Coordinates of C-alpha atoms and ligand atoms in Angstrom, one line a residue:
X1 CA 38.4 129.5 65.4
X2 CA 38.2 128.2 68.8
X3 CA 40.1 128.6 71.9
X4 CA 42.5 126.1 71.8
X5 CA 43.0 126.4 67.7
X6 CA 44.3 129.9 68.8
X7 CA 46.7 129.2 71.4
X8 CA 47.7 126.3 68.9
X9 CA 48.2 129.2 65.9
X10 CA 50.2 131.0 68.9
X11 CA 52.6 127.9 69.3
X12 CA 53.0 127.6 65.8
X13 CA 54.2 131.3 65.2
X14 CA 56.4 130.8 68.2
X15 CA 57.7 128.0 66.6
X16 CA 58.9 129.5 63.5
X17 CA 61.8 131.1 65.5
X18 CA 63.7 127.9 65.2
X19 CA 63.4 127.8 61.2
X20 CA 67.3 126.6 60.2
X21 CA 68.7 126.6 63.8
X22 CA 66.9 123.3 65.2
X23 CA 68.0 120.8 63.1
X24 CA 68.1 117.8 63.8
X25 CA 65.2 118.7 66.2
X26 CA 61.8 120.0 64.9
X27 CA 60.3 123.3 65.7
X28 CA 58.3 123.4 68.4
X29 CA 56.6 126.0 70.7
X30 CA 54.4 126.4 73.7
X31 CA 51.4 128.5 75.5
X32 CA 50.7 128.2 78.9
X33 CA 47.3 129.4 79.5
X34 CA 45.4 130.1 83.1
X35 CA 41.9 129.3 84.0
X36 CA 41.5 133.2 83.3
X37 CA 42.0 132.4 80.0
X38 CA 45.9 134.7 79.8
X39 CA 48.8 133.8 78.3
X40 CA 51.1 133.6 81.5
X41 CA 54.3 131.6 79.7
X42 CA 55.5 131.6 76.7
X43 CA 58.5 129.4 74.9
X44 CA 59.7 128.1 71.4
X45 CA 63.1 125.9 71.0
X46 CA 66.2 127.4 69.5
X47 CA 68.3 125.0 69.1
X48 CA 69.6 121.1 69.7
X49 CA 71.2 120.3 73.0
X50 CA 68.7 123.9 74.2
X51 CA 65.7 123.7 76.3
X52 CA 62.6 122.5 74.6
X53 CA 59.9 124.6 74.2
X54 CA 58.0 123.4 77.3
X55 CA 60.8 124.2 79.4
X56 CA 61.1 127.6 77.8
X57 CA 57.7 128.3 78.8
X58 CA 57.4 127.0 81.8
X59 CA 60.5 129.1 83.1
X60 CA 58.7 132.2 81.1
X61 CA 55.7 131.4 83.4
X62 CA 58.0 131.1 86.7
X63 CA 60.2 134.3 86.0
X64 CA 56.7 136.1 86.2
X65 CA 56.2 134.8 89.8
X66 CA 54.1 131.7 88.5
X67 CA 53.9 128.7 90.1
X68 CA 52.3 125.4 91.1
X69 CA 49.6 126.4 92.1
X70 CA 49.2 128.6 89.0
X71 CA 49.9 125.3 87.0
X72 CA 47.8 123.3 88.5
X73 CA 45.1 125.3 87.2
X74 CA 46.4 126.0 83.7
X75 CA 46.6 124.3 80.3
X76 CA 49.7 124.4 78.6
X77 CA 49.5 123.5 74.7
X78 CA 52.1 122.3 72.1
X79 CA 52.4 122.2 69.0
X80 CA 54.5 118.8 68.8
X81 CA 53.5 115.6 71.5
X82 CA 56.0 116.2 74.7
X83 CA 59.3 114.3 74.5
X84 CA 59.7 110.9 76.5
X85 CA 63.4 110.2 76.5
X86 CA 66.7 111.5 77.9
X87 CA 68.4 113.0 75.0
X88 CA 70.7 116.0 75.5
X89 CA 67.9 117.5 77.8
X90 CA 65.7 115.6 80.3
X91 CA 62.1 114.5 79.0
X92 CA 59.5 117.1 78.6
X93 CA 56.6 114.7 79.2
X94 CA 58.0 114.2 82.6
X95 CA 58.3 117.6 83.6
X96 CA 55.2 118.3 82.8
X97 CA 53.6 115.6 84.7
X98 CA 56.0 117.1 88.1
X99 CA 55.1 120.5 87.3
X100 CA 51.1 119.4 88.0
X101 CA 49.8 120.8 84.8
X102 CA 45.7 120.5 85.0
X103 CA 45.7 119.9 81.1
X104 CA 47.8 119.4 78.1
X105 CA 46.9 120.4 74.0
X106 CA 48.9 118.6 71.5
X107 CA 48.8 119.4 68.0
X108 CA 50.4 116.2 66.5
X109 CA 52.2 112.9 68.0
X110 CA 56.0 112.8 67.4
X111 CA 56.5 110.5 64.5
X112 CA 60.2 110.3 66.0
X113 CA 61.1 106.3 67.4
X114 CA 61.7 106.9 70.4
X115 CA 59.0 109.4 71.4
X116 CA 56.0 108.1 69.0
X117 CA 53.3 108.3 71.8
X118 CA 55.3 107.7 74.8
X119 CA 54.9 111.1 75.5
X120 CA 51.4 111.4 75.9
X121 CA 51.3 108.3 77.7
X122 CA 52.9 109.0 80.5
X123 CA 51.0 112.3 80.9
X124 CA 48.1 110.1 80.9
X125 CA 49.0 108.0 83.3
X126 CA 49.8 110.5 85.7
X127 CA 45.9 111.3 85.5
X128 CA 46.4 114.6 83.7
X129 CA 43.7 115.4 80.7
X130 CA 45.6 115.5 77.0
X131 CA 43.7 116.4 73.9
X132 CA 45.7 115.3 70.4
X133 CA 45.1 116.7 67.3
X134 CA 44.2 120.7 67.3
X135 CA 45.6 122.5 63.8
X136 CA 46.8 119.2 62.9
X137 CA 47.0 119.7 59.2
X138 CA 49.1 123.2 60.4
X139 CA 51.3 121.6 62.7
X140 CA 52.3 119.0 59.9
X141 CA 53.2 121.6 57.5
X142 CA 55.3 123.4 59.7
X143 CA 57.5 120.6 60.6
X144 CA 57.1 119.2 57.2
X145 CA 61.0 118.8 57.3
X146 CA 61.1 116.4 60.5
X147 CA 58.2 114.7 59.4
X148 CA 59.6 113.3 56.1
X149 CA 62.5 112.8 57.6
X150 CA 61.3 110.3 59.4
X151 CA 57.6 109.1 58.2
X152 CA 59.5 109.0 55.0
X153 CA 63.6 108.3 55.7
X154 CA 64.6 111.2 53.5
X155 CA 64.8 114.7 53.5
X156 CA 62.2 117.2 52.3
X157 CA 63.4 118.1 49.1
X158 CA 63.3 122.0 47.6
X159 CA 64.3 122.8 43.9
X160 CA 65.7 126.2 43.3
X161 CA 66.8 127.8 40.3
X162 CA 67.0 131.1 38.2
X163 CA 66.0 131.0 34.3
X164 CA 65.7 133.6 32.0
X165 CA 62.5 135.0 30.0
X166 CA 63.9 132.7 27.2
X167 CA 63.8 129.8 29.3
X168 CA 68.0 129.7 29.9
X169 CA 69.8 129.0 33.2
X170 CA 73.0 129.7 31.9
X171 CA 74.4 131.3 28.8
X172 CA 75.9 129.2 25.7
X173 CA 79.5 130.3 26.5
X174 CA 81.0 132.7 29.4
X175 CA 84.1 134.0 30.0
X176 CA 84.8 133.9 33.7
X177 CA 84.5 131.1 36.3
X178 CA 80.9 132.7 38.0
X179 CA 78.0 132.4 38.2
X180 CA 76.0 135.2 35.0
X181 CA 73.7 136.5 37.3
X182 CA 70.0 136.8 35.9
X183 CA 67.6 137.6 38.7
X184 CA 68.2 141.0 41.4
X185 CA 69.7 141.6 44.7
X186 CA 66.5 140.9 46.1
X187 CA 65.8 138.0 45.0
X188 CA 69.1 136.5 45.8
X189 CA 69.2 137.9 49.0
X190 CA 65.7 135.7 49.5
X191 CA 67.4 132.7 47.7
X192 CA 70.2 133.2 51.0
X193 CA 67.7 133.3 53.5
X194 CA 65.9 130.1 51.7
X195 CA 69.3 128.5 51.9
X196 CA 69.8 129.4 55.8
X197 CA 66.0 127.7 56.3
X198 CA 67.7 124.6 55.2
X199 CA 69.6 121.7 56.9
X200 CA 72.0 121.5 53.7
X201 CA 72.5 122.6 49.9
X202 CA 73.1 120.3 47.3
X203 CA 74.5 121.2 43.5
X204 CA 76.0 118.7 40.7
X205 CA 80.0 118.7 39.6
X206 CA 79.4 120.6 36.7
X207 CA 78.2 123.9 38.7
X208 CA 81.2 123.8 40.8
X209 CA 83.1 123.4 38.2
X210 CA 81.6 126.4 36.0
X211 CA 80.8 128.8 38.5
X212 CA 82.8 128.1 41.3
X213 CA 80.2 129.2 43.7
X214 CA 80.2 129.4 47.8
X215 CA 77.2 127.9 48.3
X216 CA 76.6 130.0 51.9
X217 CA 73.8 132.7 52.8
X218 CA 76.3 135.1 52.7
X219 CA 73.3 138.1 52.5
X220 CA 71.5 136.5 54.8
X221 CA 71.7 135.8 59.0
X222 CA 71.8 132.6 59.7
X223 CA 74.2 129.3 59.9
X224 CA 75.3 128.0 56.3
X225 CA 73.8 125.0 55.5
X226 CA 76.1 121.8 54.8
X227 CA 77.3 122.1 51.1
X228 CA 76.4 118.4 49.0
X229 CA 78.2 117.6 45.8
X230 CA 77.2 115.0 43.3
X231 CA 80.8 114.4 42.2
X232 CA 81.4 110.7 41.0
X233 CA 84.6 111.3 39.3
X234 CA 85.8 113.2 42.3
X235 CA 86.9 116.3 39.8
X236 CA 86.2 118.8 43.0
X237 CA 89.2 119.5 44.4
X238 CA 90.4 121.2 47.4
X239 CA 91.2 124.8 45.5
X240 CA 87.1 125.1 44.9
X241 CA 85.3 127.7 47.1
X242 CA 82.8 124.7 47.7
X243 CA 85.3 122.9 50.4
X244 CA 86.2 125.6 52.5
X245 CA 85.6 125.6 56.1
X246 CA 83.0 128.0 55.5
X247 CA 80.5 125.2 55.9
X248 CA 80.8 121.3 55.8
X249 CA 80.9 119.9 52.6
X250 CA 79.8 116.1 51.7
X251 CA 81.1 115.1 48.4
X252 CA 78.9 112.0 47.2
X253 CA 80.7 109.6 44.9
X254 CA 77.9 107.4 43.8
X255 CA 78.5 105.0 41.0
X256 CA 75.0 105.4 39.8
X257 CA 72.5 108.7 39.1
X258 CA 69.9 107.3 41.1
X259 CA 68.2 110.0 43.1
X260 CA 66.6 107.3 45.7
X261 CA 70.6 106.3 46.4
X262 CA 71.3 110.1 46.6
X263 CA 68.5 111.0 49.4
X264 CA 69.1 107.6 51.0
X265 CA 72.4 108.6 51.7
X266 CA 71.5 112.5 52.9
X267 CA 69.3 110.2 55.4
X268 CA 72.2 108.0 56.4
X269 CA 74.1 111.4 57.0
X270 CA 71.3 112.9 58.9
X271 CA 70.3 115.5 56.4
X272 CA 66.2 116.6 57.1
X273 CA 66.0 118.6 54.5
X274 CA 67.6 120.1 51.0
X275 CA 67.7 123.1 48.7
X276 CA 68.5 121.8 45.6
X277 CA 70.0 124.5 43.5
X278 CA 71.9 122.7 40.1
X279 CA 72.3 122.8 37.5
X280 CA 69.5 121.4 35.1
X281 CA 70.7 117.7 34.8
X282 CA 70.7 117.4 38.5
X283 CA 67.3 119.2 39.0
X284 CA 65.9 117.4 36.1
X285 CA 66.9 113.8 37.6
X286 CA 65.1 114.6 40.7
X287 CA 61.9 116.3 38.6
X288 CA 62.0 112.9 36.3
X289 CA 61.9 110.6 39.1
X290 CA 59.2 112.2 41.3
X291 CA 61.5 113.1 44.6
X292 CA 61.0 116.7 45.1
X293 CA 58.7 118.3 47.5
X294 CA 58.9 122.2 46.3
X295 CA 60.2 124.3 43.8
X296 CA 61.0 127.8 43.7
X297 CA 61.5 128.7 40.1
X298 CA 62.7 132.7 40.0
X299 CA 62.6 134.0 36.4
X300 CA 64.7 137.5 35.8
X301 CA 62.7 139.5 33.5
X302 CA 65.7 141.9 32.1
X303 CA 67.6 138.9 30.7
X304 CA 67.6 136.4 27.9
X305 CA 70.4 134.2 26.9
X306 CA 69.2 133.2 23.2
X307 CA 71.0 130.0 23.7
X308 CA 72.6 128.2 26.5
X309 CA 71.4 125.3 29.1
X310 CA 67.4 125.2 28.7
X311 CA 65.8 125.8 32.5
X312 CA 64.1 122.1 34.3
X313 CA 60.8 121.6 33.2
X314 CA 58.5 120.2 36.4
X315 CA 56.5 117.1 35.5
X316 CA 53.7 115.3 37.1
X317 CA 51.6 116.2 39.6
X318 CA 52.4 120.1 40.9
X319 CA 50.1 122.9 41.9
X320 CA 51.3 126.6 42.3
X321 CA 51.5 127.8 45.5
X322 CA 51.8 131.3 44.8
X323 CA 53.3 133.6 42.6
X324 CA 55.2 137.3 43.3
X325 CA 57.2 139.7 42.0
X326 CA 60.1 140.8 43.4
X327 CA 61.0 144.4 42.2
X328 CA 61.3 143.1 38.4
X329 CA 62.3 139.2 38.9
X330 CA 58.6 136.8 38.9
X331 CA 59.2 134.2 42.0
X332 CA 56.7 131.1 41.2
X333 CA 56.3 128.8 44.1
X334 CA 55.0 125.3 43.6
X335 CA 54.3 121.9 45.7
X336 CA 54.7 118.7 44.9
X337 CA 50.8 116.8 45.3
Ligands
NAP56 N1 70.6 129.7 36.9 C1 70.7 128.9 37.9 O1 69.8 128.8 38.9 C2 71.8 127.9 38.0 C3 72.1 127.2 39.2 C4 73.1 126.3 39.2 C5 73.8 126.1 38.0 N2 73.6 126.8 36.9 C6 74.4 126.5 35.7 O2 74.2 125.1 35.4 C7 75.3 124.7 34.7 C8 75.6 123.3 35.1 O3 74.5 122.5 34.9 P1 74.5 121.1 34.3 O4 73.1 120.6 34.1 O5 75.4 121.1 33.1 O6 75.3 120.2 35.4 P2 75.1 120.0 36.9 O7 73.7 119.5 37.2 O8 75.6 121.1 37.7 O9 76.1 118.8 37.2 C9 75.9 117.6 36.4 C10 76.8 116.6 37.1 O10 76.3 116.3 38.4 C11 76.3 115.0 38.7 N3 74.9 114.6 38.8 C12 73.8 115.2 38.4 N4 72.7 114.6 38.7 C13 73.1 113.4 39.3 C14 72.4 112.3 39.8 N5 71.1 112.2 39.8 N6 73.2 111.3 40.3 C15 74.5 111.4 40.3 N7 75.2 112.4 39.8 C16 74.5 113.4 39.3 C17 77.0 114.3 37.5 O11 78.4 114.4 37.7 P3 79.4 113.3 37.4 O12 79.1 112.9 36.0 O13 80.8 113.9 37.6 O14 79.1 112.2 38.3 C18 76.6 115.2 36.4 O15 77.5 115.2 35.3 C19 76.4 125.7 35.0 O16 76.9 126.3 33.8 C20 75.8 126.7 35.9 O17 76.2 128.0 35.6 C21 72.6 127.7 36.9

């Protein structure tokens, strides 16, 4: 690993912080490094309309008595290109160039319209050195959300659901208007924090309808994402848990089951990314027409259903990520290629 691949891995685990709270900004975090070769500033962003994580580190830097001169002398590395416009806060690539930096690492260019190398260029042009491209294939995956949002104009798309050792999501009949849990506390205490990762949740009518379900992270920290309801004949009404003001709710009324029309219009709505969690005719529609990105697939080991609603079947070209168990529930992680 060299140098500047380490402070890059450092602004990348800085970064993370912002996982769920950033939207409809990326996550993004910083290293400012002296000619000793020390860590002297250190930043990530939190949230939209918050500093950036330049400015975080750059005011880490100056709290610790740095300063110009210190700057002047120091590299400070990103793992996003520097913004160049006035959005809620003033542009990054700007105060860079004022605070004198002698250098600047980038791990990718900012796929974003209005940024899209106008960062970078006005460092340039203020004569200060910029290398592009360090961890690239890193920096990519963690913003994988922002960037196909917009390399892409749709969100990043995550399947989610819990089947049985027989293959069931839900039983043949039940009695009560709830969800029949199959996998642990633990595991949906992960599936909460999975949902909090997320900019918004999305189920079809028929869920609602059978299991009247919240669709927060309730066992989890973190804001709820906003709740999306395929609902065409606008059978979810009001007295549902779904449309309380626990989170917002989008009910999409679209004449047609296309799932291109469905993440065309979490674009049009500003959605960067989903947790698709229901049932199997909605999953299924996404799995059949090739527009997921991941799939968590959680499989209780101490249930079976005999009969019921069989689980989605992925199709096409997948690999598994990784598979664990957690306590007696098997998690299976897999991306889309
Ligand atoms: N174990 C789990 O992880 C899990 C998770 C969630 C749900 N479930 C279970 O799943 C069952 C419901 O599943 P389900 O397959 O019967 O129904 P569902 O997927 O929840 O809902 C189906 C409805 O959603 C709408 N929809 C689905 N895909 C669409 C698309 N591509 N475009 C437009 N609209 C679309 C349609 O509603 P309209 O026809 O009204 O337009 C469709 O009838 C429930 O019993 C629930 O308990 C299990």
């Amino acid at each position: 690993m060299t140098t500047e691949d380490k402070y890059m891995q450092r602004c990348l685990q800085l970064a993370q912080n912002g996982l769920g709270t950033t939207y409809p900004n990326p996550l993004v975090g910083s290293v400012i490094v002296s000619e000793n070769d020390e860590i002297i500033g250190e930043g990530w962003h939190l949230k939209s309309g918050e500093p950036h994580a330049e400015v975080n580190a750059v005011r880490d830097a100056e709290k610790k008595g740095y300063d110009g001169d210190a700057f002047a002398k120091a590299t400070i590395y990103v793992n996003l290109e520097p913004c160049s416009h006035t959005g809620k806060t003033p542009p990054c690539a700007s105060m860079i160039v004022q605070k004198g930096f002698k250098k600047v690492v980038v791990g990718t260019l900012d796929p974003h319209d209005k940024v899209a190398g106008k960062g970078i260029t006005i460092i340039e042009k203020a004569g200060i050195e910029v290398v592009v491209g360090i961890l690239e294939k890193e920096c990519n995956e963690l913003n994988k959300r922002f960037f196909t949002f917009h390399r892409r104009q749709r969100p990043y798309v995550i399947l989610k659901w819990a089947e049985t050792s027989d293959g069931f999501i839900a039983p043949a009949t039940k009695n009560e208007q709830q969800p029949v849990w199959i996998t642990n506390k633990y595991s949906r205490q992960l599936s909460h924090q999975l949902r909090a990762e997320e900019d918004a949740i999305l189920v079809g009518a028929k869920t609602v309808i059978d299991d009247n379900p919240s669709l927060t992270c309730r066992d989890w920290s973190g804001k709820n994402p906003t709740r999306v309801i395929l609902d065409s004949r606008n059978s979810i009404t009001s007295d549902y848990q779904v449309m309380d003001d626990a989170a917002p709710t989008l009910k999409l009324q679209l004449s047609s089951s296309n799932t291109l029309e469905i993440l065309n219009s979490l674009y049009q709505n500003n959605v960067q990314s989903v947790i698709i969690e229901g049932g199997t005719t909605t999953i299924q529609s996404f799995i059949d027409t090739g527009l997921w990105d991941e799939a968590y697939q959680f499989m209780g080991t101490e249930v079976l259903f005999h009969e019921g609603l069989q689980a989605p079947v992925l199709k096409g070209d997948y690999s598994m990520l990784y598979r664990k168990m957690i306590a007696n529930d098997v998690l299976k992680i897999y991306r889309k290629k």
